[in-house]
Coordinates of C-alpha atoms and ligand atoms in Angstrom, one line a residue:
M1 CA 0.0 0.0 0.0
R2 CA 1.6 3.3 -1.1
F3 CA -1.4 5.6 -0.4
L4 CA -3.2 5.6 2.9
P5 CA -6.9 6.5 2.5
V6 CA -7.7 9.4 4.8
F7 CA -10.5 12.0 4.8
F8 CA -9.4 15.5 4.2
D9 CA -11.1 18.5 6.0
L10 CA -11.5 21.2 3.3
K11 CA -12.8 23.8 5.7
A12 CA -9.2 24.8 6.8
G13 CA -8.4 26.9 3.7
P14 CA -8.5 27.2 -0.1
V15 CA -7.4 24.5 -2.6
V16 CA -5.5 25.8 -5.6
L17 CA -6.7 24.2 -8.8
I18 CA -4.7 24.6 -12.0
G19 CA -5.5 23.3 -15.4
A20 CA -7.7 23.6 -18.5
G21 CA -10.7 22.3 -20.3
E22 CA -13.1 19.5 -19.2
L23 CA -10.5 17.9 -16.9
L24 CA -10.3 21.1 -14.9
R25 CA -14.1 21.5 -14.8
A26 CA -14.5 17.8 -13.7
K27 CA -12.1 18.3 -10.8
L28 CA -13.7 21.5 -9.8
R29 CA -17.1 19.7 -9.6
V30 CA -15.6 17.2 -7.2
L31 CA -14.0 19.8 -5.0
A32 CA -17.1 22.0 -5.1
A33 CA -19.4 19.1 -4.2
A34 CA -17.1 18.5 -1.1
G35 CA -17.7 22.1 0.0
A36 CA -14.1 23.3 -0.8
R37 CA -13.0 26.8 -1.3
V38 CA -11.2 26.8 -4.6
R39 CA -8.8 29.2 -6.3
V40 CA -8.8 28.4 -10.0
H41 CA -6.1 29.1 -12.4
A42 CA -7.5 28.3 -15.9
I43 CA -4.3 28.3 -17.9
D44 CA -6.1 28.3 -21.2
G45 CA -7.9 31.5 -20.1
D46 CA -11.3 29.9 -20.3
Q47 CA -13.4 31.5 -17.6
D48 CA -16.5 29.4 -18.1
L49 CA -16.3 27.0 -15.2
G50 CA -19.9 25.7 -15.5
L51 CA -20.7 26.2 -11.8
S52 CA -24.0 26.6 -10.0
T53 CA -24.5 30.0 -8.3
E54 CA -24.5 28.3 -5.0
D55 CA -21.0 26.8 -5.6
A56 CA -19.7 30.0 -7.4
A57 CA -19.7 31.9 -4.1
R58 CA -16.8 29.6 -2.8
I59 CA -14.9 29.7 -6.1
E60 CA -12.5 32.4 -7.0
T61 CA -10.7 32.7 -10.4
A62 CA -7.1 33.8 -10.1
A63 CA -5.2 35.7 -12.7
G64 CA -1.4 35.6 -13.0
D65 CA 1.2 32.8 -13.0
P66 CA 0.4 30.0 -10.5
L67 CA 4.1 29.3 -10.3
T68 CA 4.8 32.6 -8.6
A69 CA 1.4 33.2 -7.0
D70 CA 1.1 33.6 -3.2
L71 CA 0.3 30.2 -1.6
S72 CA 0.0 31.3 2.0
G73 CA -3.0 29.6 3.8
V74 CA -3.5 27.2 0.9
I75 CA -4.1 23.6 2.0
A76 CA -3.6 21.6 -1.2
I77 CA -2.7 21.9 -4.9
V78 CA -4.6 20.1 -7.6
C79 CA -3.5 20.1 -11.3
A80 CA -5.9 18.7 -14.0
G81 CA -5.0 19.2 -17.7
A82 CA -2.2 21.5 -16.7
G83 CA 0.6 19.9 -18.7
D84 CA 4.1 21.1 -17.9
V85 CA 2.8 23.7 -15.5
G86 CA 1.4 20.8 -13.4
V87 CA 4.9 19.2 -13.1
A88 CA 6.5 22.6 -12.2
M89 CA 3.7 23.2 -9.7
S90 CA 4.3 19.8 -8.1
V91 CA 8.0 20.7 -7.5
R92 CA 7.0 24.0 -6.0
A93 CA 4.3 22.4 -3.8
K94 CA 6.8 19.8 -2.5
T95 CA 9.3 22.4 -1.5
L96 CA 6.6 24.1 0.5
G97 CA 5.4 20.9 2.0
L98 CA 2.0 21.2 0.5
P99 CA 0.0 18.2 -0.6
V100 CA -0.2 18.0 -4.4
N101 CA -2.0 16.0 -7.0
V102 CA -1.2 16.0 -10.6
M103 CA -3.8 14.1 -12.6
D104 CA -2.6 10.9 -14.1
D105 CA 0.9 11.5 -12.9
L106 CA 1.8 9.4 -9.8
E107 CA 5.4 10.5 -9.8
H108 CA 4.4 14.1 -9.2
S109 CA 1.6 13.5 -6.8
S110 CA 1.7 13.2 -3.0
F111 CA -2.0 12.3 -2.8
I112 CA -4.4 10.8 -5.3
F113 CA -8.2 11.0 -5.7
P114 CA -10.2 7.8 -5.0
A115 CA -13.5 6.9 -6.8
I116 CA -16.2 8.0 -4.4
V117 CA -19.5 6.6 -3.3
D118 CA -21.3 9.6 -1.7
R119 CA -24.2 8.9 0.5
G120 CA -24.1 12.0 2.7
D121 CA -22.5 11.0 6.0
V122 CA -21.5 7.6 4.6
M123 CA -18.6 8.0 2.2
V124 CA -16.7 5.2 0.5
A125 CA -13.4 5.8 -1.2
V126 CA -12.0 3.3 -3.7
G127 CA -8.4 3.3 -4.7
T128 CA -6.2 1.2 -6.9
G129 CA -2.9 3.0 -5.9
G130 CA -3.3 5.1 -9.0
T131 CA -2.9 2.0 -11.3
S132 CA -6.3 1.9 -12.9
P133 CA -9.1 4.4 -12.4
V134 CA -11.3 2.3 -14.6
V135 CA -11.1 -0.7 -12.2
A136 CA -11.7 1.7 -9.3
R137 CA -14.9 2.9 -11.1
R138 CA -16.1 -0.6 -11.6
V139 CA -15.6 -1.4 -7.9
R140 CA -17.4 1.8 -7.1
E141 CA -20.4 0.8 -9.2
K142 CA -20.6 -2.5 -7.3
I143 CA -20.6 -0.8 -4.0
E144 CA -23.1 1.8 -5.2
A145 CA -25.4 -1.1 -6.0
L146 CA -25.0 -2.8 -2.6
L147 CA -25.5 0.3 -0.4
P148 CA -29.1 1.3 0.2
A149 CA -29.8 4.8 -1.1
R150 CA -30.6 6.1 2.4
I151 CA -27.6 4.7 4.2
G152 CA -26.3 8.2 4.8
E153 CA -29.6 9.2 6.4
L154 CA -29.3 6.2 8.7
A155 CA -25.9 7.3 9.8
E156 CA -27.2 10.8 10.4
F157 CA -30.2 9.5 12.3
I158 CA -28.0 7.5 14.6
G159 CA -25.7 10.4 15.0
G160 CA -28.6 12.4 16.3
F161 CA -29.3 9.9 19.1
R162 CA -25.8 8.8 19.9
K163 CA -25.1 11.2 22.7
S164 CA -28.3 10.5 24.7
I165 CA -27.9 6.7 24.3
N166 CA -24.2 6.9 25.3
E167 CA -25.3 8.6 28.5
R168 CA -27.8 5.8 29.2
I169 CA -25.7 2.8 28.3
A170 CA -22.3 2.9 30.0
E171 CA -20.7 -0.3 28.7
F172 CA -19.3 0.0 25.2
P173 CA -20.1 -3.6 23.9
L174 CA -23.7 -3.2 25.1
R175 CA -23.9 0.1 23.3
R176 CA -22.7 -1.5 20.1
R177 CA -25.3 -4.3 20.4
F178 CA -27.9 -1.6 21.0
W179 CA -27.1 0.0 17.7
E180 CA -26.8 -3.2 15.8
R181 CA -30.3 -4.2 16.9
V182 CA -31.6 -0.8 15.9
I183 CA -29.9 -0.9 12.5
D184 CA -31.0 -4.5 11.8
G185 CA -34.5 -4.2 13.1
P186 CA -37.7 -2.4 12.1
I187 CA -36.3 1.1 13.2
G188 CA -33.4 0.8 10.7
A189 CA -35.8 -0.5 8.0
S190 CA -38.0 2.5 8.6
V191 CA -35.2 5.0 8.1
L192 CA -34.0 3.2 4.9
A193 CA -37.6 3.3 3.7
G194 CA -37.7 7.1 4.2
R195 CA -39.8 7.1 7.3
K196 CA -37.4 8.9 9.6
S197 CA -39.9 10.4 11.9
E198 CA -41.7 7.1 12.5
A199 CA -38.2 5.6 13.3
G200 CA -37.5 8.5 15.7
V201 CA -40.7 7.9 17.6
A202 CA -39.9 4.2 17.9
L203 CA -36.4 4.8 19.1
A204 CA -37.5 7.4 21.7
A205 CA -40.1 4.9 22.9
I206 CA -37.4 2.4 24.0
A207 CA -37.8 2.8 27.8
D208 CA -34.7 0.8 28.8
P209 CA -32.0 0.8 26.2
S210 CA -29.8 -1.6 28.1
E211 CA -32.5 -4.1 28.3
F212 CA -33.3 -3.6 24.6
A213 CA -29.7 -4.3 23.8
R214 CA -29.6 -7.4 26.0
A215 CA -32.7 -9.1 24.5
D216 CA -31.1 -12.1 22.9
K217 CA -33.7 -12.8 20.3
P218 CA -33.5 -10.6 17.2
E219 CA -36.7 -10.0 15.3
G220 CA -36.9 -12.4 12.4
S221 CA -38.5 -11.8 9.1
V222 CA -39.1 -13.4 5.7
A223 CA -38.3 -11.9 2.3
L224 CA -40.0 -13.5 -0.7
V225 CA -37.4 -12.8 -3.4
G226 CA -37.7 -13.2 -7.1
A227 CA -34.4 -14.6 -8.5
G228 CA -35.2 -13.9 -12.1
P229 CA -34.7 -16.6 -14.9
G230 CA -31.0 -17.4 -14.3
D231 CA -28.6 -14.6 -15.2
P232 CA -27.4 -13.4 -11.8
D233 CA -26.9 -9.9 -13.2
L234 CA -30.7 -9.7 -13.6
L235 CA -31.2 -9.9 -9.8
T236 CA -32.6 -6.6 -8.6
I237 CA -30.4 -4.5 -6.3
K238 CA -32.9 -5.2 -3.5
A239 CA -32.8 -9.0 -4.1
L240 CA -29.0 -9.0 -4.0
R241 CA -29.0 -7.1 -0.7
A242 CA -31.5 -9.5 0.8
L243 CA -29.3 -12.5 -0.3
Q244 CA -26.3 -10.8 1.4
D245 CA -28.2 -10.2 4.6
A246 CA -30.0 -13.6 4.9
D247 CA -29.3 -16.0 7.7
I248 CA -31.1 -18.8 5.9
V249 CA -32.3 -19.2 2.3
F250 CA -35.0 -21.6 1.2
H251 CA -34.6 -21.9 -2.6
D252 CA -36.4 -23.6 -5.5
E253 CA -34.6 -26.1 -7.6
L254 CA -35.1 -23.8 -10.6
V255 CA -32.8 -21.1 -9.1
S256 CA -29.5 -21.2 -11.0
P257 CA -26.2 -22.1 -9.3
D258 CA -24.8 -18.7 -10.4
I259 CA -27.4 -17.0 -8.3
L260 CA -26.9 -19.3 -5.3
D261 CA -23.3 -18.1 -5.6
R262 CA -24.4 -14.6 -4.6
I263 CA -25.6 -15.8 -1.2
R264 CA -23.2 -15.0 1.6
R265 CA -20.9 -17.9 2.3
D266 CA -22.0 -18.6 5.9
T267 CA -25.7 -18.6 5.1
T268 CA -27.6 -21.9 5.5
R269 CA -29.2 -23.0 2.2
V270 CA -32.1 -25.3 1.9
A271 CA -33.4 -26.6 -1.4
V272 CA -37.1 -27.0 -1.1
G273 CA -38.4 -27.0 -4.6
R274 CA -40.1 -29.6 -6.7
R275 CA -39.0 -30.7 -10.1
V276 CA -40.8 -32.5 -12.7
G277 CA -40.9 -36.2 -11.5
K278 CA -39.3 -35.4 -8.2
P279 CA -41.5 -34.4 -5.2
G280 CA -40.3 -31.6 -3.0
I281 CA -40.9 -31.3 0.7
G282 CA -44.4 -29.9 0.1
Q283 CA -45.9 -26.5 0.4
D284 CA -47.1 -26.8 4.0
A285 CA -43.8 -28.0 5.1
I286 CA -42.0 -25.1 3.4
N287 CA -44.4 -22.6 5.0
K288 CA -43.8 -24.3 8.4
R289 CA -40.1 -24.2 8.2
M290 CA -40.0 -20.6 7.0
I291 CA -42.2 -19.5 9.9
E292 CA -40.2 -21.4 12.5
A293 CA -36.9 -19.9 11.3
A294 CA -38.3 -16.4 11.3
Q295 CA -39.8 -16.9 14.8
A296 CA -36.4 -18.1 16.0
G297 CA -35.2 -14.6 15.0
Q298 CA -33.6 -15.5 11.6
R299 CA -33.6 -13.3 8.5
V300 CA -35.2 -15.7 6.1
V301 CA -35.1 -15.5 2.3
R302 CA -37.5 -17.5 0.3
L303 CA -35.8 -17.4 -3.1
K304 CA -38.0 -18.3 -6.1
G305 CA -37.2 -18.6 -9.8
G306 CA -38.5 -15.6 -11.9
D307 CA -41.0 -13.6 -10.0
P308 CA -42.6 -14.9 -6.7
F309 CA -46.1 -13.9 -7.8
V310 CA -46.0 -15.5 -11.3
F311 CA -46.9 -19.2 -11.1
G312 CA -44.7 -19.4 -8.0
R313 CA -47.2 -20.0 -5.1
G314 CA -45.9 -16.8 -3.5
G315 CA -49.5 -15.8 -2.8
E316 CA -50.0 -18.9 -0.6
E317 CA -46.8 -18.3 1.2
V318 CA -47.7 -14.7 2.0
E319 CA -51.1 -15.9 3.4
A320 CA -49.3 -18.4 5.7
L321 CA -46.9 -15.7 6.9
R322 CA -49.7 -13.3 7.6
A323 CA -51.6 -15.9 9.5
A324 CA -48.5 -16.6 11.6
G325 CA -47.9 -12.8 12.3
V326 CA -44.4 -13.0 10.8
A327 CA -42.9 -9.8 9.3
Y328 CA -42.4 -10.2 5.6
S329 CA -41.6 -8.3 2.4
I330 CA -41.9 -9.1 -1.3
I331 CA -39.1 -8.4 -3.8
P332 CA -40.2 -8.9 -7.4
G333 CA -38.0 -10.6 -10.0
I334 CA -37.9 -10.8 -13.7
T335 CA -40.3 -13.5 -14.8
A336 CA -39.1 -16.2 -17.3
G337 CA -41.5 -14.8 -20.0
L338 CA -39.9 -11.4 -19.9
G339 CA -36.4 -12.9 -19.6
G340 CA -37.1 -15.0 -22.7
A341 CA -38.6 -12.2 -24.7
A342 CA -35.5 -10.0 -24.0
D343 CA -33.1 -12.8 -24.6
F344 CA -34.5 -13.8 -28.0
E345 CA -35.6 -10.3 -28.9
V346 CA -39.3 -11.0 -29.1
P347 CA -41.3 -7.9 -28.3
L348 CA -44.4 -9.1 -26.4
T349 CA -46.5 -6.2 -27.7
Y350 CA -46.2 -4.4 -31.0
R351 CA -48.1 -1.5 -32.3
H352 CA -51.2 -2.7 -34.1
E353 CA -50.0 -6.3 -34.3
A354 CA -50.1 -7.3 -30.6
T355 CA -52.0 -5.4 -28.1
R356 CA -52.3 -7.8 -25.2
I357 CA -50.5 -10.5 -23.4
T358 CA -51.7 -13.6 -21.6
F359 CA -49.5 -15.6 -19.3
L360 CA -50.8 -19.1 -18.7
T361 CA -49.7 -22.4 -17.4
A362 CA -50.4 -25.8 -18.7
H363 CA -48.3 -28.2 -16.8
K364 CA -50.0 -31.5 -17.8
A365 CA -52.4 -32.4 -20.6
R366 CA -55.0 -32.4 -17.8
D367 CA -54.3 -28.6 -17.1
A368 CA -54.5 -27.9 -20.8
E369 CA -57.9 -29.4 -20.8
V370 CA -59.2 -26.9 -18.2
V371 CA -57.7 -23.8 -20.0
D372 CA -60.6 -21.9 -21.6
W373 CA -59.0 -21.7 -25.1
S374 CA -61.9 -19.7 -26.4
T375 CA -60.5 -16.6 -24.6
L376 CA -57.3 -16.9 -26.7
T377 CA -58.8 -16.5 -30.2
D378 CA -57.7 -12.8 -30.6
T379 CA -54.8 -12.9 -33.1
R380 CA -53.5 -9.7 -31.6
M381 CA -52.9 -11.4 -28.3
T382 CA -49.4 -12.8 -27.4
V383 CA -49.7 -16.0 -25.4
V384 CA -46.8 -16.9 -23.1
V385 CA -47.0 -20.4 -21.7
Y386 CA -45.2 -21.6 -18.6
M387 CA -44.6 -25.3 -17.8
G388 CA -45.9 -26.1 -21.2
M389 CA -43.5 -28.6 -22.6
T390 CA -45.2 -31.9 -21.8
A391 CA -48.6 -30.5 -22.7
A392 CA -47.4 -29.1 -26.1
P393 CA -49.7 -31.3 -28.2
A394 CA -52.7 -30.4 -26.0
I395 CA -51.8 -26.7 -26.2
R396 CA -51.7 -26.9 -30.0
A397 CA -55.0 -28.7 -30.1
G398 CA -56.6 -26.1 -27.8
L399 CA -55.3 -23.1 -29.9
F400 CA -56.5 -24.8 -33.1
A401 CA -59.9 -25.3 -31.5
A402 CA -59.9 -21.5 -30.7
G403 CA -59.4 -20.8 -34.4
R404 CA -55.7 -19.9 -34.3
S405 CA -54.0 -20.7 -37.6
P406 CA -51.5 -23.5 -37.8
E407 CA -49.1 -20.8 -39.4
T408 CA -49.1 -18.8 -36.1
P409 CA -45.5 -18.1 -35.2
V410 CA -44.2 -19.9 -32.1
G411 CA -41.0 -19.8 -30.2
V412 CA -39.8 -22.3 -27.6
F413 CA -37.2 -20.7 -25.4
A414 CA -35.3 -22.9 -22.9
R415 CA -33.0 -22.0 -20.0
V416 CA -33.4 -18.3 -20.9
T417 CA -30.7 -15.8 -19.8
R418 CA -28.4 -18.7 -18.9
P419 CA -25.2 -19.5 -20.7
D420 CA -26.8 -22.7 -22.2
A421 CA -30.0 -20.9 -23.4
Q422 CA -31.5 -22.4 -26.6
G423 CA -34.4 -21.4 -28.7
A424 CA -36.5 -23.0 -31.6
I425 CA -38.8 -20.9 -33.8
G426 CA -41.4 -22.2 -36.1
T427 CA -45.2 -22.4 -36.4
L428 CA -48.0 -23.7 -34.2
R429 CA -48.2 -26.7 -36.4
D430 CA -44.7 -27.8 -35.4
L431 CA -45.0 -27.0 -31.7
P432 CA -44.2 -30.5 -30.3
E433 CA -41.2 -30.8 -32.6
L434 CA -39.9 -27.4 -31.5
V435 CA -40.2 -28.4 -27.9
R436 CA -38.0 -31.5 -28.7
R437 CA -35.4 -29.4 -30.4
V438 CA -34.5 -27.3 -27.4
Q439 CA -33.2 -30.3 -25.5
G440 CA -34.8 -30.0 -22.1
G441 CA -36.3 -27.4 -19.9
P442 CA -37.2 -25.2 -18.2
A443 CA -38.7 -23.5 -21.2
I444 CA -41.4 -21.0 -22.0
L445 CA -43.5 -21.0 -25.2
I446 CA -44.3 -17.6 -26.9
I447 CA -47.1 -17.8 -29.4
G448 CA -48.3 -15.0 -31.6
E449 CA -47.4 -12.7 -34.5
V450 CA -44.6 -11.0 -32.5
V451 CA -42.4 -14.1 -32.7
R452 CA -41.7 -13.0 -36.3
H453 CA -39.6 -10.2 -34.9
A454 CA -37.3 -12.5 -33.0
G455 CA -33.6 -11.7 -33.3
S456 CA -30.7 -14.0 -34.0
L457 CA -30.9 -17.3 -32.2
S458 CA -27.1 -17.4 -32.1
R459 CA -26.9 -14.8 -29.4
E460 CA -23.9 -16.4 -27.9
S461 CA -21.8 -15.1 -30.8
L462 CA -23.2 -11.6 -30.2
K463 CA -22.5 -11.6 -26.5
K464 CA -19.2 -10.2 -25.5
S465 CA -17.3 -11.9 -22.7
S466 CA -16.7 -9.8 -19.6
A467 CA -12.9 -10.0 -20.3
Q468 CA -13.6 -8.4 -23.7
I469 CA -15.7 -5.7 -22.1
I470 CA -13.0 -4.8 -19.6
S471 CA -10.3 -4.7 -22.4
D472 CA -12.6 -2.4 -24.5
L473 CA -13.0 -0.1 -21.6
L474 CA -9.3 0.1 -21.0
D475 CA -8.7 0.9 -24.7
A476 CA -11.3 3.6 -24.5
A477 CA -9.7 5.1 -21.4
E478 CA -6.2 5.3 -23.0
Ligands
SAH501 N1 -42.1 -17.9 -10.9 C1 -41.4 -18.3 -12.2 C2 -42.2 -19.4 -12.9 C3 -42.3 -20.7 -12.1 S1 -43.1 -21.9 -13.0 C4 -41.3 -17.1 -13.1 O1 -41.8 -16.0 -12.8 O2 -40.5 -17.2 -14.1 C5 -41.8 -22.8 -13.8 C6 -41.8 -22.5 -15.2 O3 -41.2 -21.3 -15.5 C7 -41.0 -23.5 -16.1 O4 -41.7 -24.6 -16.3 C8 -40.8 -22.7 -17.3 O5 -41.9 -22.7 -18.1 C9 -40.6 -21.3 -16.7 N2 -39.1 -21.0 -16.5 C10 -38.5 -20.7 -15.4 N3 -37.2 -20.4 -15.6 C11 -37.0 -20.5 -16.9 C12 -35.9 -20.3 -17.8 N4 -34.7 -19.9 -17.3 N5 -36.1 -20.4 -19.1 C13 -37.3 -20.7 -19.6 N6 -38.4 -21.0 -18.8 C14 -38.2 -20.8 -17.5

């Protein structure tokens, strides 16, 4: 480690910023956002600094040569797009013992700028020792995604109560447990949900903070989380956070291994799903185990393929949780139909051509018999069928009976958004053959005119590997 990350108080005096063009303006924005007083030497003479009036009050433009300018009281020197002047300025700053940064020039810098995640009082700085700002930015994006938007407000909220709680709990470890319980429990959740005053009332209502901290049973809860169709990058930010926070995850068989990899390592995982031909532990047993875990104080995630409320029995689970009085939340996911449509470039609606969508399930031929096919006669309706592989011949018969043409375009899309995704496109007449062609499920069927718009089926060749993306980025940055 060559550079130690520290946080610099900019209130002590002005920062001198020297440079030109967009590089100068970008650095000025960073310094202005941090509340700095800045003295700017625009060496190209461009006085348009693009500042808001609010910031402009703290920014002064300096005329004259920065190499001979008076630097008394100055707390740091920053050069961005300053060319040789930057190098000369660095020599001058070092003689005076002033911290100096010359952009993209480690040799002449005594400090460097990290990539910043700014959430008010919560600030994360990411550095790569000056080796690769592009990598630092990538890391920052990942952290941005993980941190709740209101984490800064949570820190501020706690800051507001810290003094009074410190006075009421003498022992440090107990104090820490008090705050951990607050952050992890309903009070923390209220602040993160933007309900600060509600949280304040709840915190003020804690009569005995020491006793609250000592309570050994945390409050458990269940999050019903949609895992999407397979690609872990399609998890929502909320879903990812829930997976990282969970003590125990009950997951369906359909959830892809890549997604299970995103669960924290020390979290208990329990596979509870059914698969075709293989019974699971049963819905009642799943409900019972989730409720018991939450009542024992665990943060439970019930992880389901796609979206929990689309053919996922999420509704029944919520009813059981309500009946048991367990706190729960629902985090939607991308359902297989939408994942497949995006993956194979089938727009589910299309101006004039397709004006409505039906999602239906036909697991067995028997299910297909109970579908009211007469509701599906409209040729401008796109039909998306879940669990429809075995019942393909019955589905075809039903749609024929509804008057759909044998020439209706059909796509069978298997393992969508996964590396081994496969699709087969043809007409309704060939449906059972198309199902055979994709070599196994899970698969959805999309039926309707829109399938004509499907993109290339060899999307693998179109997809760039992540290594390729990073190398492209590096090229662009050079
Ligand atoms: N809740 C899930 C659906 C569960 S029913 C969702 O919203 O997606 C299970 C059916 O979903 C499968 O039989 C199949 O039709 C479909 N399915 C799930 N994952 C899929 C995938 N990766 N590719 C294609 N179909 C999938």
